[in-house]
CSV table of N, CA and C in Angstrom, one decimal:
chain,number,residue,atom,x,y,z
A,1,ARG,N,0.8,-1.2,0.0
A,1,ARG,CA,0.0,0.0,0.0
A,1,ARG,C,0.9,1.2,0.0
A,2,ARG,N,0.3,2.3,-0.6
A,2,ARG,CA,1.1,3.6,-0.6
A,2,ARG,C,0.3,4.7,0.1
A,3,HIS,N,-0.3,4.3,1.2
A,3,HIS,CA,-1.0,5.3,2.0
A,3,HIS,C,-0.7,5.1,3.5
A,4,VAL,N,-1.0,6.1,4.3
A,4,VAL,CA,-0.8,6.0,5.7
A,4,VAL,C,-2.0,5.5,6.4
A,5,CYS,N,-1.9,4.4,7.0
A,5,CYS,CA,-3.1,3.8,7.7
A,5,CYS,C,-3.6,4.8,8.8
A,6,GLN,N,-4.8,5.2,8.7
A,6,GLN,CA,-5.4,6.1,9.7
A,6,GLN,C,-5.7,5.5,11.1
A,7,LEU,N,-5.8,4.2,11.1
A,7,LEU,CA,-6.1,3.5,12.3
A,7,LEU,C,-4.9,3.4,13.1
A,8,GLN,N,-4.9,3.9,14.3
A,8,GLN,CA,-3.7,3.9,15.2
A,8,GLN,C,-3.8,2.8,16.2
A,9,ARG,N,-4.9,2.7,16.9
A,9,ARG,CA,-5.1,1.7,18.0
A,9,ARG,C,-6.4,1.0,17.9
A,10,ILE,N,-6.4,-0.3,18.3
A,10,ILE,CA,-7.7,-1.0,18.4
A,10,ILE,C,-7.7,-1.8,19.7
A,11,THR,N,-8.8,-1.6,20.4
A,11,THR,CA,-8.9,-2.3,21.7
A,11,THR,C,-10.1,-3.3,21.7
A,12,PHE,N,-9.8,-4.5,22.0
A,12,PHE,CA,-10.9,-5.6,22.1
A,12,PHE,C,-11.3,-5.7,23.5
A,13,LYS,N,-12.5,-5.4,23.8
A,13,LYS,CA,-13.0,-5.6,25.2
A,13,LYS,C,-14.0,-6.7,25.1
A,14,PHE,N,-13.8,-7.7,26.0
A,14,PHE,CA,-14.6,-8.9,25.9
A,14,PHE,C,-14.7,-9.6,27.3
A,15,CYS,N,-15.7,-10.5,27.4
A,15,CYS,CA,-15.8,-11.3,28.6
A,15,CYS,C,-15.2,-12.7,28.4
A,16,LYS,N,-14.5,-13.2,29.4
A,16,LYS,CA,-13.9,-14.5,29.2
A,16,LYS,C,-14.9,-15.7,29.3
A,17,THR,N,-16.1,-15.5,29.8
A,17,THR,CA,-17.0,-16.6,30.0
A,17,THR,C,-18.3,-16.4,29.3
A,18,SER,N,-18.7,-15.2,28.9
A,18,SER,CA,-20.0,-15.0,28.3
A,18,SER,C,-20.1,-15.6,26.9
A,19,ALA,N,-21.4,-16.1,26.6
A,19,ALA,CA,-21.6,-16.6,25.3
A,19,ALA,C,-21.6,-15.5,24.2
A,20,ASP,N,-21.9,-14.3,24.6
A,20,ASP,CA,-21.9,-13.2,23.6
A,20,ASP,C,-20.5,-12.9,23.1
A,21,SER,N,-19.5,-13.2,23.8
A,21,SER,CA,-18.1,-13.0,23.5
A,21,SER,C,-17.4,-14.2,22.8
A,22,LYS,N,-18.2,-15.2,22.5
A,22,LYS,CA,-17.6,-16.4,22.0
A,22,LYS,C,-16.9,-16.2,20.6
A,23,GLY,N,-17.5,-15.4,19.7
A,23,GLY,CA,-16.9,-15.1,18.4
A,23,GLY,C,-15.6,-14.3,18.5
A,24,ILE,N,-15.6,-13.3,19.4
A,24,ILE,CA,-14.4,-12.5,19.6
A,24,ILE,C,-13.3,-13.3,20.2
A,25,ARG,N,-13.6,-14.2,21.2
A,25,ARG,CA,-12.6,-15.0,21.8
A,25,ARG,C,-12.0,-16.0,20.8
A,26,GLN,N,-12.8,-16.6,19.9
A,26,GLN,CA,-12.3,-17.4,18.8
A,26,GLN,C,-11.4,-16.7,17.9
A,27,PHE,N,-11.8,-15.4,17.6
A,27,PHE,CA,-11.0,-14.6,16.7
A,27,PHE,C,-9.6,-14.3,17.3
A,28,ILE,N,-9.6,-14.0,18.6
A,28,ILE,CA,-8.4,-13.7,19.3
A,28,ILE,C,-7.5,-14.9,19.4
A,29,GLU,N,-8.1,-16.1,19.6
A,29,GLU,CA,-7.2,-17.3,19.7
A,29,GLU,C,-6.7,-17.7,18.3
A,30,THR,N,-7.4,-17.5,17.3
A,30,THR,CA,-7.0,-18.1,16.0
A,30,THR,C,-6.4,-17.1,15.0
A,31,ASP,N,-7.1,-15.9,14.9
A,31,ASP,CA,-6.8,-15.0,13.7
A,31,ASP,C,-6.1,-13.7,14.1
A,32,LEU,N,-6.1,-13.3,15.4
A,32,LEU,CA,-5.6,-12.0,15.8
A,32,LEU,C,-4.2,-11.8,15.5
A,33,VAL,N,-3.3,-12.8,15.8
A,33,VAL,CA,-1.9,-12.7,15.6
A,33,VAL,C,-1.6,-12.4,14.1
A,34,ASP,N,-2.3,-13.2,13.2
A,34,ASP,CA,-2.0,-13.0,11.8
A,34,ASP,C,-2.5,-11.6,11.3
A,35,TRP,N,-3.7,-11.2,11.8
A,35,TRP,CA,-4.2,-9.9,11.5
A,35,TRP,C,-3.3,-8.8,11.9
A,36,SER,N,-2.7,-8.9,13.1
A,36,SER,CA,-1.8,-7.9,13.7
A,36,SER,C,-0.5,-7.9,12.9
A,37,ARG,N,0.0,-9.0,12.5
A,37,ARG,CA,1.2,-9.0,11.7
A,37,ARG,C,1.0,-8.4,10.3
A,38,ALA,N,-0.2,-8.6,9.7
A,38,ALA,CA,-0.5,-8.0,8.4
A,38,ALA,C,-0.7,-6.5,8.6
A,39,ASN,N,-1.1,-6.0,9.7
A,39,ASN,CA,-1.3,-4.6,10.0
A,39,ASN,C,-0.4,-4.1,11.1
A,40,SER,N,0.9,-4.1,10.8
A,40,SER,CA,1.9,-3.9,11.9
A,40,SER,C,1.8,-2.4,12.4
A,41,GLY,N,1.2,-1.5,11.7
A,41,GLY,CA,1.2,-0.1,12.1
A,41,GLY,C,0.0,0.1,13.1
A,42,VAL,N,-0.8,-0.9,13.4
A,42,VAL,CA,-1.9,-0.8,14.3
A,42,VAL,C,-1.5,-1.4,15.7
A,43,VAL,N,-1.7,-0.7,16.8
A,43,VAL,CA,-1.4,-1.3,18.1
A,43,VAL,C,-2.7,-2.0,18.6
A,44,VAL,N,-2.6,-3.2,19.0
A,44,VAL,CA,-3.7,-4.0,19.4
A,44,VAL,C,-3.7,-4.2,20.9
A,45,TYR,N,-4.8,-3.9,21.6
A,45,TYR,CA,-4.9,-4.1,23.0
A,45,TYR,C,-6.1,-5.1,23.3
A,46,LEU,N,-5.9,-6.0,24.3
A,46,LEU,CA,-6.9,-6.9,24.7
A,46,LEU,C,-7.3,-6.5,26.2
A,47,LYS,N,-8.6,-6.3,26.4
A,47,LYS,CA,-9.1,-5.9,27.7
A,47,LYS,C,-10.2,-6.8,28.1
A,48,PRO,N,-9.9,-7.9,28.9
A,48,PRO,CA,-11.0,-8.7,29.4
A,48,PRO,C,-11.8,-8.0,30.4
A,49,ARG,N,-13.2,-8.1,30.4
A,49,ARG,CA,-14.1,-7.5,31.4
A,49,ARG,C,-15.1,-8.5,31.7
A,50,ARG,N,-15.5,-8.6,33.0
A,50,ARG,CA,-16.4,-9.6,33.4
A,50,ARG,C,-17.9,-9.1,33.2
A,51,HIS,N,-18.7,-10.0,32.6
A,51,HIS,CA,-20.1,-9.8,32.4
A,51,HIS,C,-20.5,-8.5,31.7
A,52,ARG,N,-19.7,-8.3,30.6
A,52,ARG,CA,-20.0,-7.1,29.8
A,52,ARG,C,-20.1,-7.5,28.4
A,53,SER,N,-20.8,-6.8,27.5
A,53,SER,CA,-20.9,-7.1,26.1
A,53,SER,C,-19.6,-6.8,25.4
A,54,PRO,N,-19.2,-7.6,24.4
A,54,PRO,CA,-18.0,-7.4,23.7
A,54,PRO,C,-18.0,-6.1,22.8
A,55,VAL,N,-16.9,-5.4,22.8
A,55,VAL,CA,-16.8,-4.1,22.2
A,55,VAL,C,-15.5,-4.0,21.5
A,56,ILE,N,-15.5,-3.3,20.3
A,56,ILE,CA,-14.2,-2.9,19.7
A,56,ILE,C,-14.1,-1.4,19.7
A,57,VAL,N,-13.0,-0.9,20.2
A,57,VAL,CA,-12.8,0.6,20.2
A,57,VAL,C,-11.6,0.9,19.3
A,58,THR,N,-11.8,1.7,18.3
A,58,THR,CA,-10.8,2.1,17.4
A,58,THR,C,-10.4,3.6,17.6
A,59,GLU,N,-9.1,3.9,17.6
A,59,GLU,CA,-8.7,5.3,17.7
A,59,GLU,C,-7.9,5.6,16.4
A,60,TYR,N,-8.1,6.8,15.8
A,60,TYR,CA,-7.5,7.1,14.6
A,60,TYR,C,-6.5,8.3,14.8
A,61,LEU,N,-5.7,8.5,13.7
A,61,LEU,CA,-4.7,9.5,13.8
A,61,LEU,C,-5.2,10.9,14.0
A,62,ASN,N,-6.4,11.2,13.6
A,62,ASN,CA,-7.0,12.5,13.7
A,62,ASN,C,-7.6,12.7,15.1
A,63,GLY,N,-7.4,11.7,16.0
A,63,GLY,CA,-7.9,11.8,17.4
A,63,GLY,C,-9.3,11.3,17.7
A,64,LEU,N,-10.0,11.0,16.6
A,64,LEU,CA,-11.4,10.5,16.8
A,64,LEU,C,-11.4,9.0,17.2
A,65,ARG,N,-12.4,8.7,18.0
A,65,ARG,CA,-12.6,7.3,18.5
A,65,ARG,C,-13.9,6.7,17.9
A,66,HIS,N,-13.9,5.5,17.6
A,66,HIS,CA,-15.1,4.8,17.1
A,66,HIS,C,-15.4,3.6,18.0
A,67,TRP,N,-16.6,3.5,18.5
A,67,TRP,CA,-17.0,2.4,19.4
A,67,TRP,C,-17.9,1.5,18.7
A,68,MET,N,-17.8,0.2,18.7
A,68,MET,CA,-18.6,-0.7,18.0
A,68,MET,C,-18.9,-2.0,18.8
A,69,GLY,N,-20.2,-2.3,19.0
A,69,GLY,CA,-20.6,-3.5,19.7
A,69,GLY,C,-20.5,-4.7,18.8
A,70,VAL,N,-19.9,-5.8,19.3
A,70,VAL,CA,-19.7,-7.0,18.4
A,70,VAL,C,-20.3,-8.2,19.1
A,71,ARG,N,-21.5,-8.0,19.7
A,71,ARG,CA,-22.1,-9.1,20.4
A,71,ARG,C,-22.6,-10.2,19.4
A,72,LYS,N,-22.2,-11.4,19.7
A,72,LYS,CA,-22.5,-12.6,18.9
A,72,LYS,C,-22.0,-12.6,17.4
A,73,PHE,N,-20.9,-11.9,17.2
A,73,PHE,CA,-20.3,-11.9,15.9
A,73,PHE,C,-19.4,-13.1,15.7
A,74,THR,N,-19.4,-13.6,14.5
A,74,THR,CA,-18.5,-14.8,14.2
A,74,THR,C,-17.1,-14.2,13.9
A,75,PRO,N,-16.1,-15.1,13.9
A,75,PRO,CA,-14.7,-14.6,13.6
A,75,PRO,C,-14.6,-14.0,12.2
A,76,VAL,N,-15.4,-14.6,11.2
A,76,VAL,CA,-15.3,-14.1,9.8
A,76,VAL,C,-15.9,-12.7,9.8
A,77,GLU,N,-17.0,-12.5,10.5
A,77,GLU,CA,-17.6,-11.1,10.5
A,77,GLU,C,-16.7,-10.1,11.2
A,78,LEU,N,-16.0,-10.6,12.2
A,78,LEU,CA,-15.1,-9.7,12.9
A,78,LEU,C,-13.9,-9.3,12.0
A,79,GLU,N,-13.4,-10.2,11.3
A,79,GLU,CA,-12.3,-9.9,10.4
A,79,GLU,C,-12.7,-8.9,9.3
A,80,TRP,N,-14.0,-9.1,8.8
A,80,TRP,CA,-14.5,-8.2,7.8
A,80,TRP,C,-14.6,-6.8,8.3
A,81,TRP,N,-15.2,-6.7,9.6
A,81,TRP,CA,-15.3,-5.4,10.2
A,81,TRP,C,-14.0,-4.7,10.5
A,82,LEU,N,-13.0,-5.6,10.9
A,82,LEU,CA,-11.7,-5.0,11.2
A,82,LEU,C,-11.1,-4.4,10.0
A,83,ASP,N,-11.2,-5.1,8.9
A,83,ASP,CA,-10.7,-4.5,7.6
A,83,ASP,C,-11.4,-3.3,7.2
A,84,PHE,N,-12.7,-3.2,7.5
A,84,PHE,CA,-13.4,-2.0,7.2
A,84,PHE,C,-13.0,-0.8,8.1
A,85,LEU,N,-12.8,-1.1,9.4
A,85,LEU,CA,-12.4,-0.1,10.3
A,85,LEU,C,-11.0,0.4,10.0
A,86,ARG,N,-10.1,-0.6,9.6
A,86,ARG,CA,-8.7,-0.2,9.3
A,86,ARG,C,-8.7,0.7,8.1
A,87,ASP,N,-9.5,0.6,7.1
A,87,ASP,CA,-9.5,1.3,5.8
A,87,ASP,C,-10.2,2.7,5.9
A,88,ARG,N,-10.9,3.0,7.0
A,88,ARG,CA,-11.6,4.2,7.0
A,88,ARG,C,-10.8,5.3,7.7
A,89,SER,N,-11.2,6.5,7.6
A,89,SER,CA,-10.5,7.7,8.1
A,89,SER,C,-10.7,8.0,9.5
A,90,GLY,N,-11.8,7.5,10.1
A,90,GLY,CA,-12.2,7.8,11.4
A,90,GLY,C,-13.3,8.9,11.5
A,91,TYR,N,-13.5,9.7,10.4
A,91,TYR,CA,-14.6,10.6,10.4
A,91,TYR,C,-15.9,9.9,10.3
A,92,GLU,N,-17.0,10.6,10.8
A,92,GLU,CA,-18.3,10.0,10.7
A,92,GLU,C,-18.7,9.9,9.2
A,93,LEU,N,-19.4,8.8,8.9
A,93,LEU,CA,-19.8,8.6,7.5
A,93,LEU,C,-20.9,9.5,7.2
A,94,SER,N,-20.8,10.2,6.1
A,94,SER,CA,-21.9,11.1,5.7
A,94,SER,C,-22.1,11.0,4.2
A,95,GLN,N,-23.3,11.3,3.8
A,95,GLN,CA,-23.7,11.2,2.4
A,95,GLN,C,-23.1,12.4,1.6
A,96,LEU,N,-22.3,12.3,0.6
A,96,LEU,CA,-21.7,13.4,-0.1
A,96,LEU,C,-22.7,14.1,-1.1
A,97,MET,N,-23.5,13.3,-1.7
A,97,MET,CA,-24.4,13.8,-2.7
A,97,MET,C,-25.8,13.5,-2.4
A,98,SER,N,-26.7,14.4,-2.5
A,98,SER,CA,-28.1,14.1,-2.3
A,98,SER,C,-28.7,13.5,-3.5
A,99,PRO,N,-29.7,12.6,-3.4
A,99,PRO,CA,-30.3,12.0,-4.6
A,99,PRO,C,-31.1,13.1,-5.4
A,100,VAL,N,-31.1,13.1,-6.7
A,100,VAL,CA,-31.7,14.1,-7.5
A,100,VAL,C,-33.1,13.6,-8.0
A,101,ASN,N,-34.1,14.2,-7.6
A,101,ASN,CA,-35.5,13.9,-8.1
A,101,ASN,C,-35.9,14.9,-9.1
A,102,VAL,N,-36.2,14.4,-10.3
A,102,VAL,CA,-36.6,15.4,-11.4
A,102,VAL,C,-38.1,15.2,-11.6
A,103,MET,N,-38.8,16.2,-11.6
A,103,MET,CA,-40.3,16.1,-11.9
A,103,MET,C,-40.6,15.9,-13.3
A,104,LEU,N,-39.7,16.5,-14.2
A,104,LEU,CA,-40.0,16.3,-15.7
A,104,LEU,C,-38.8,15.6,-16.3
A,105,PRO,N,-39.0,14.5,-16.9
A,105,PRO,CA,-37.8,13.8,-17.6
A,105,PRO,C,-37.3,14.6,-18.7
A,106,SER,N,-36.1,14.3,-19.2
A,106,SER,CA,-35.5,15.0,-20.3
A,106,SER,C,-36.3,14.9,-21.6
A,107,VAL,N,-36.5,16.0,-22.3
A,107,VAL,CA,-37.2,16.0,-23.5
A,107,VAL,C,-36.3,15.5,-24.6
A,108,GLN,N,-35.0,15.6,-24.5
A,108,GLN,CA,-34.1,15.3,-25.5
A,108,GLN,C,-33.9,13.8,-25.7
A,109,GLY,N,-34.2,13.0,-24.7
A,109,GLY,CA,-34.1,11.6,-24.7
A,109,GLY,C,-32.7,11.2,-24.3
A,110,PRO,N,-32.5,9.9,-24.1
A,110,PRO,CA,-31.2,9.4,-23.6
A,110,PRO,C,-30.2,9.4,-24.8
A,111,TRP,N,-28.9,9.4,-24.4
A,111,TRP,CA,-27.8,9.4,-25.4
A,111,TRP,C,-27.6,8.0,-25.8
A,112,HIS,N,-27.3,7.8,-27.1
A,112,HIS,CA,-26.8,6.5,-27.6
A,112,HIS,C,-25.8,6.8,-28.7
A,113,PRO,N,-25.0,5.7,-29.1
A,113,PRO,CA,-23.8,5.9,-30.0
A,113,PRO,C,-24.2,6.5,-31.3
A,114,PHE,N,-25.4,6.3,-31.8
A,114,PHE,CA,-25.8,6.8,-33.1
A,114,PHE,C,-26.6,8.1,-33.1
A,115,LEU,N,-26.5,8.8,-32.0
A,115,LEU,CA,-27.3,10.0,-31.8
A,115,LEU,C,-27.0,11.1,-32.8
A,116,ASN,N,-25.8,11.4,-33.1
A,116,ASN,CA,-25.5,12.5,-34.1
A,116,ASN,C,-24.9,12.0,-35.4
A,117,ARG,N,-25.2,10.8,-35.7
A,117,ARG,CA,-24.7,10.2,-36.9
A,117,ARG,C,-25.6,10.4,-38.1
A,118,ASP,N,-25.1,10.2,-39.3
A,118,ASP,CA,-25.9,10.3,-40.5
A,118,ASP,C,-27.0,9.2,-40.5
A,119,THR,N,-28.3,9.6,-40.9
A,119,THR,CA,-29.4,8.7,-40.8
A,119,THR,C,-29.3,7.6,-41.9
A,120,ARG,N,-28.5,7.7,-42.9
A,120,ARG,CA,-28.4,6.7,-43.9
A,120,ARG,C,-27.7,5.4,-43.4
A,121,LEU,N,-27.0,5.6,-42.2
A,121,LEU,CA,-26.4,4.4,-41.6
A,121,LEU,C,-27.5,3.4,-41.1
A,122,ASN,N,-28.8,3.9,-41.0
A,122,ASN,CA,-29.8,3.0,-40.6
A,122,ASN,C,-30.2,1.9,-41.6
A,123,VAL,N,-29.9,2.2,-42.9
A,123,VAL,CA,-30.3,1.3,-44.0
A,123,VAL,C,-29.0,0.7,-44.6
A,124,CYS,N,-27.9,1.0,-44.1
A,124,CYS,CA,-26.6,0.6,-44.7
A,124,CYS,C,-26.3,-0.9,-44.3
A,125,GLN,N,-25.6,-1.6,-45.3
A,125,GLN,CA,-25.2,-3.0,-45.0
A,125,GLN,C,-23.8,-2.9,-44.4
A,126,PHE,N,-23.7,-3.5,-43.2
A,126,PHE,CA,-22.4,-3.5,-42.6
A,126,PHE,C,-21.7,-4.8,-42.8
A,127,PRO,N,-20.3,-4.9,-42.8
A,127,PRO,CA,-19.4,-3.8,-42.7
A,127,PRO,C,-19.4,-3.0,-44.0
A,128,ASP,N,-19.3,-1.7,-43.8
A,128,ASP,CA,-19.3,-0.7,-44.9
A,128,ASP,C,-18.0,0.1,-44.9
A,129,ALA,N,-17.2,0.0,-45.9
A,129,ALA,CA,-15.9,0.7,-46.0
A,129,ALA,C,-16.0,2.2,-45.9
A,130,GLU,N,-17.1,2.7,-46.5
A,130,GLU,CA,-17.2,4.2,-46.5
A,130,GLU,C,-17.6,4.7,-45.1
A,131,SER,N,-18.5,4.1,-44.4
A,131,SER,CA,-18.9,4.6,-43.1
A,131,SER,C,-17.9,4.2,-42.0
A,132,GLY,N,-17.1,3.2,-42.3
A,132,GLY,CA,-16.1,2.8,-41.3
A,132,GLY,C,-14.8,3.5,-41.4
A,133,ALA,N,-14.6,4.3,-42.5
A,133,ALA,CA,-13.3,5.0,-42.7
A,133,ALA,C,-13.2,6.2,-41.8
A,134,TYR,N,-12.0,6.5,-41.4
A,134,TYR,CA,-11.8,7.7,-40.5
A,134,TYR,C,-11.8,8.9,-41.3
A,135,LEU,N,-12.5,9.9,-40.9
A,135,LEU,CA,-12.6,11.2,-41.6
A,135,LEU,C,-11.6,12.2,-40.9
A,136,TYR,N,-10.7,12.7,-41.7
A,136,TYR,CA,-9.7,13.6,-41.2
A,136,TYR,C,-10.3,15.0,-41.3
A,137,ASP,N,-10.0,15.8,-40.2
A,137,ASP,CA,-10.5,17.2,-40.2
A,137,ASP,C,-9.6,18.0,-41.1
A,138,LYS,N,-8.3,17.8,-41.1
A,138,LYS,CA,-7.3,18.5,-41.9
A,138,LYS,C,-6.6,17.5,-42.8
A,139,PRO,N,-6.2,17.9,-44.0
A,139,PRO,CA,-5.5,17.0,-44.8
A,139,PRO,C,-4.1,16.6,-44.2
A,140,THR,N,-3.8,15.3,-44.5
A,140,THR,CA,-2.5,14.8,-43.9
A,140,THR,C,-1.3,15.4,-44.7
A,141,ALA,N,-0.1,15.2,-44.2
A,141,ALA,CA,1.1,15.8,-44.8
A,141,ALA,C,1.2,15.2,-46.2
A,142,SER,N,1.0,13.9,-46.4
A,142,SER,CA,1.1,13.3,-47.7
A,142,SER,C,0.1,13.9,-48.7
A,143,GLN,N,-1.2,14.1,-48.2
A,143,GLN,CA,-2.2,14.7,-49.1
A,143,GLN,C,-1.8,16.2,-49.4
A,144,GLN,N,-1.2,16.9,-48.5
A,144,GLN,CA,-0.8,18.3,-48.8
A,144,GLN,C,0.4,18.3,-49.8
A,145,LEU,N,1.3,17.4,-49.8
A,145,LEU,CA,2.4,17.3,-50.8
A,145,LEU,C,1.9,17.0,-52.1
A,146,ILE,N,0.9,16.0,-52.2
A,146,ILE,CA,0.4,15.6,-53.5
A,146,ILE,C,-0.4,16.8,-54.1
A,147,GLN,N,-1.1,17.5,-53.2
A,147,GLN,CA,-1.9,18.7,-53.7
A,147,GLN,C,-0.9,19.8,-54.2
A,148,MET,N,0.2,20.0,-53.5
A,148,MET,CA,1.2,21.1,-53.9
A,148,MET,C,1.8,20.7,-55.2
A,149,SER,N,2.1,19.4,-55.4
A,149,SER,CA,2.8,19.0,-56.7
A,149,SER,C,1.8,19.1,-57.8
A,150,GLN,N,0.5,18.8,-57.6
A,150,GLN,CA,-0.5,19.0,-58.7
A,150,GLN,C,-0.7,20.4,-59.0
A,151,GLN,N,-0.6,21.3,-58.0
A,151,GLN,CA,-0.8,22.7,-58.3
A,151,GLN,C,0.4,23.3,-59.1
A,152,SER,N,1.6,22.8,-58.7
A,152,SER,CA,2.8,23.2,-59.5
A,152,SER,C,2.8,22.7,-60.9
A,153,ASN,N,2.3,21.5,-61.1
A,153,ASN,CA,2.2,20.9,-62.5
A,153,ASN,C,1.2,21.7,-63.3
A,154,THR,N,0.1,22.1,-62.8
A,154,THR,CA,-0.9,22.8,-63.5
A,154,THR,C,-0.5,24.2,-63.8
A,155,SER,N,0.3,24.8,-62.9
A,155,SER,CA,0.8,26.2,-63.2
A,155,SER,C,1.9,26.3,-64.2
A,156,GLN,N,2.6,25.2,-64.5
A,156,GLN,CA,3.7,25.2,-65.5
A,156,GLN,C,3.1,25.1,-66.8
């Protein structure tokens, strides 16, 4: 990657005996070491708490903290959420563009590839060499030389 990971710290708060924390305990036992090796810039803390719901607290470089309850999550879901939290900036998610509702649809109609083409293409048999040829806006250098030689021959 060529970016600075915005996630600075992640804290796993879980209960050692509660059934709600089973998924996070499995993740810690099996996958956490691999995840932390893959994300070496992130500091990982484990905080066991008695009879409390499991929680993930993330802290970002901009100083913001994000708290997320992970009650009854599977290890696969936890890994997906950890990757999501790692890749975000820490700012609150907000919608950048509002949906546009138009009362009147476009009178012009939708665009298509043949919109401004010659209408004789509708009855043309394809492949057609004439309609498939590239049309030059300006004459090429070769065409200009031929034209100059013809003009000099006619003037003599």
